[in-house]
Amino acid sequence: MALFKRKEPLLGIDISPSAVKVVELSRSGARFRVDAYAIEPLGEGMLEDRNPVDPEAVGEVVKRACRNAGVRTRRAAVAVPTSAVITRTIPMPIEFKESDIEVNISIEASQYIPYPTEEIYLDFQVKGRSQASNEMQDVVLVATRKENVDTREAALKEAGLTPVVVDVEGYALENSFGLIADSLSQANAESGGVNLSKGREGLTALIDIGGVVSTLYVLQGSQTVFSREQGFGCDQLTLRIAEAYDLTREQAERAKRSGQVAEDFADAILEPFKQGLAEQIGHTLQFFFSSDLYVSGRYTVNNIVLIGGGAMVMGLDRVVADVLGITTMVANPFKNMGSAARVNSSALLRDAPLLAVAGGLALRSFD
Ligand SMILES: Nc1ncnc2c1ncn2[C@@H]1O[C@H](COP(=O)(O)OP(=O)(O)OP(=O)(O)O)[C@@H](O)[C@H]1O
Ligand SMILES: [Mg+2]
């Protein structure tokens, strides 16, 4: 597995429970451009434990997404879910070279990984000198069960693509966040640069609200210092619409997306849902607020950034800001990018929060 291998243009392919998302980027000078993108729904049950059940069927959807997007390259990057990956920072002597690290990492792995070594893929990334000692370097061990990688690679091959990079969702998001951070500092400056931190360093809470699972990432710069997955998401809104108006799930999903439901929808369903979602985000943040890192008193959270399907819920950012008292915005990783003529730019603006993982994967070819 080449978790960190980087080369020429790549398609970013996010195979997530609700849809396959494809992004192709190009760069001229310092400016990026969205050359192609598509979001192609996945039927219920096509993923299990977030992995493709039948790579051939999922591959068909990937193929359709690529065709609809009009992509030009066959080389692709995919990501395994953050929750399917075990990472450990291991200090090693500073004089260790790649080959020494490679030998030692597999010995270390057996201590940390609860699976037989033949069932996992292992990789590592050298982070640089350890903070604790000048004689040591931090090496991040990354491990995942083979099936998490193999099922995704198989789906890409079925779609006629060449899998070149297998990344981790959280790392792909860090990559996208590099772009989001620019608009964040713009927004903070425009709002007068409110400083709630009282000497504490300000961190950003990135919240990926999916269909049934949401993940909080706390970022310092563009490095994740805390993450936590919670079982809530936007499918709940679909279920409530279906129940209240006696619709099938598909009808409710369509109604949710169009916003055209019933006259009392906003008051009876949407507003309470947003309020509940904001409270759940607050509960998830409490896990960070009770972590050693936060309790140390060095940090505060001064921005919340929303991505994923939840960020598509109209006005959620305002409700979250009101409930939690923290500046909140919907992420758009493509804000400072151009787009090719075949890309519908207003649709891209709308869909951007859903494309953070795929966009981060596509960026891999340029780091
Ligand atoms: N245009 C839209 N308007 C409102 N909701 C939407 C829209 N598009 C998608 N959603 C909702 O977003 C949710 C899926 O979000 P997303 O695609 O981020 O999740 P996922 O990455 O597939 O899954 P997860 O992150 O849970 O593993 C679903 O509940 C879906 O109904
Ligand atoms: Mg997702």
CSV table of N, CA and C in Angstrom, one decimal, residues 1 3 48-52 78-87 109 112-123 141-153 166-168:
chain,number,residue,atom,x,y,z
A,1,MET,N,0.9,-1.2,0.0
A,1,MET,CA,0.0,0.0,0.0
A,1,MET,C,0.9,1.2,0.0
A,3,LEU,N,0.5,4.7,0.8
A,3,LEU,CA,-0.4,5.7,1.4
A,3,LEU,C,0.0,7.1,1.0
A,48,GLU,N,-20.9,-2.0,3.1
A,48,GLU,CA,-21.2,-2.5,4.4
A,48,GLU,C,-20.0,-2.3,5.3
A,49,ASP,N,-20.2,-1.8,6.5
A,49,ASP,CA,-19.1,-1.3,7.3
A,49,ASP,C,-18.2,-0.3,6.4
A,50,ARG,N,-18.9,0.4,5.6
A,50,ARG,CA,-18.3,1.4,4.8
A,50,ARG,C,-17.4,0.9,3.6
A,51,ASN,N,-17.4,-0.5,3.5
A,51,ASN,CA,-16.6,-1.1,2.3
A,51,ASN,C,-17.6,-1.6,1.3
A,52,PRO,N,-17.1,-1.5,0.0
A,52,PRO,CA,-17.9,-2.1,-1.1
A,52,PRO,C,-18.2,-3.5,-0.9
A,78,VAL,N,-7.9,6.9,-3.8
A,78,VAL,CA,-9.1,6.7,-3.0
A,78,VAL,C,-8.7,6.8,-1.5
A,79,ALA,N,-9.7,6.8,-0.6
A,79,ALA,CA,-9.4,6.9,0.8
A,79,ALA,C,-10.1,5.8,1.6
A,80,VAL,N,-9.4,5.3,2.6
A,80,VAL,CA,-10.1,4.4,3.5
A,80,VAL,C,-10.7,5.3,4.7
A,81,PRO,N,-11.8,4.9,5.3
A,81,PRO,CA,-12.3,5.7,6.3
A,81,PRO,C,-11.4,5.8,7.5
A,82,THR,N,-11.4,7.0,8.1
A,82,THR,CA,-10.5,7.3,9.2
A,82,THR,C,-10.6,6.3,10.3
A,83,SER,N,-11.9,5.8,10.5
A,83,SER,CA,-12.2,4.9,11.6
A,83,SER,C,-11.6,3.5,11.4
A,84,ALA,N,-11.3,3.2,10.1
A,84,ALA,CA,-10.8,1.9,9.7
A,84,ALA,C,-9.2,1.8,9.8
A,85,VAL,N,-8.6,2.9,10.3
A,85,VAL,CA,-7.2,3.0,10.3
A,85,VAL,C,-6.7,3.2,11.7
A,86,ILE,N,-5.6,2.4,12.0
A,86,ILE,CA,-5.0,2.6,13.3
A,86,ILE,C,-3.7,3.4,13.1
A,87,THR,N,-3.5,4.5,13.8
A,87,THR,CA,-2.3,5.3,13.7
A,87,THR,C,-1.6,5.4,15.1
A,109,ALA,N,4.6,-2.7,15.0
A,109,ALA,CA,3.2,-2.9,14.6
A,109,ALA,C,2.5,-4.0,15.4
A,112,TYR,N,0.9,-2.9,18.5
A,112,TYR,CA,-0.2,-2.0,18.5
A,112,TYR,C,-1.4,-2.4,17.8
A,113,ILE,N,-1.2,-3.4,16.9
A,113,ILE,CA,-2.3,-3.8,16.0
A,113,ILE,C,-2.9,-5.1,16.4
A,114,PRO,N,-4.3,-5.1,16.7
A,114,PRO,CA,-4.9,-6.3,17.2
A,114,PRO,C,-5.2,-7.3,16.1
A,115,TYR,N,-4.6,-7.3,15.0
A,115,TYR,CA,-4.8,-8.3,13.9
A,115,TYR,C,-3.6,-9.0,13.5
A,116,PRO,N,-3.7,-10.2,13.0
A,116,PRO,CA,-2.5,-10.9,12.5
A,116,PRO,C,-1.8,-10.1,11.4
A,117,THR,N,-0.5,-10.0,11.3
A,117,THR,CA,0.2,-9.1,10.3
A,117,THR,C,-0.2,-9.4,8.9
A,118,GLU,N,-0.5,-10.7,8.6
A,118,GLU,CA,-0.9,-11.0,7.2
A,118,GLU,C,-2.2,-10.5,6.8
A,119,GLU,N,-3.0,-10.0,7.8
A,119,GLU,CA,-4.3,-9.4,7.5
A,119,GLU,C,-4.3,-7.9,7.3
A,120,ILE,N,-3.1,-7.3,7.5
A,120,ILE,CA,-3.1,-5.8,7.5
A,120,ILE,C,-2.1,-5.3,6.4
A,121,TYR,N,-2.3,-4.0,6.0
A,121,TYR,CA,-1.3,-3.3,5.3
A,121,TYR,C,-0.8,-2.2,6.2
A,122,LEU,N,0.5,-2.0,6.1
A,122,LEU,CA,1.2,-1.1,7.0
A,122,LEU,C,1.9,-0.1,6.2
A,123,ASP,N,1.9,1.2,6.7
A,123,ASP,CA,2.8,2.2,6.0
A,123,ASP,C,3.2,3.1,7.1
A,141,LEU,N,3.0,5.5,12.4
A,141,LEU,CA,2.6,4.2,11.8
A,141,LEU,C,1.2,4.2,11.4
A,142,VAL,N,0.9,3.7,10.2
A,142,VAL,CA,-0.5,3.7,9.7
A,142,VAL,C,-0.8,2.3,9.3
A,143,ALA,N,-1.9,1.7,9.9
A,143,ALA,CA,-2.2,0.3,9.5
A,143,ALA,C,-3.7,0.2,9.3
A,144,THR,N,-4.1,-0.7,8.4
A,144,THR,CA,-5.5,-0.9,8.2
A,144,THR,C,-5.7,-2.4,7.7
A,145,ARG,N,-6.8,-3.0,7.9
A,145,ARG,CA,-7.1,-4.3,7.4
A,145,ARG,C,-7.1,-4.3,5.9
A,146,LYS,N,-6.5,-5.4,5.3
A,146,LYS,CA,-6.4,-5.4,3.8
A,146,LYS,C,-7.7,-5.2,3.1
A,147,GLU,N,-8.8,-5.8,3.6
A,147,GLU,CA,-10.1,-5.7,2.9
A,147,GLU,C,-10.5,-4.2,2.7
A,148,ASN,N,-10.2,-3.3,3.6
A,148,ASN,CA,-10.5,-1.9,3.4
A,148,ASN,C,-9.9,-1.3,2.2
A,149,VAL,N,-8.7,-1.8,1.8
A,149,VAL,CA,-8.0,-1.3,0.7
A,149,VAL,C,-8.4,-2.1,-0.6
A,150,ASP,N,-8.4,-3.4,-0.4
A,150,ASP,CA,-8.6,-4.3,-1.6
A,150,ASP,C,-10.0,-4.1,-2.2
A,151,THR,N,-11.0,-3.9,-1.4
A,151,THR,CA,-12.4,-3.7,-2.0
A,151,THR,C,-12.5,-2.4,-2.8
A,152,ARG,N,-11.8,-1.4,-2.3
A,152,ARG,CA,-11.8,-0.1,-3.0
A,152,ARG,C,-11.0,-0.2,-4.3
A,153,GLU,N,-9.8,-0.8,-4.2
A,153,GLU,CA,-9.0,-0.9,-5.4
A,153,GLU,C,-9.7,-1.7,-6.4
A,166,VAL,N,-3.6,5.2,-2.1
A,166,VAL,CA,-4.6,4.9,-1.1
A,166,VAL,C,-4.3,5.7,0.1
A,167,ASP,N,-5.3,6.6,0.4
A,167,ASP,CA,-5.0,7.6,1.5
A,167,ASP,C,-6.0,7.3,2.6
A,168,VAL,N,-6.1,8.2,3.6
A,168,VAL,CA,-7.0,8.0,4.7
A,168,VAL,C,-7.9,9.3,4.6
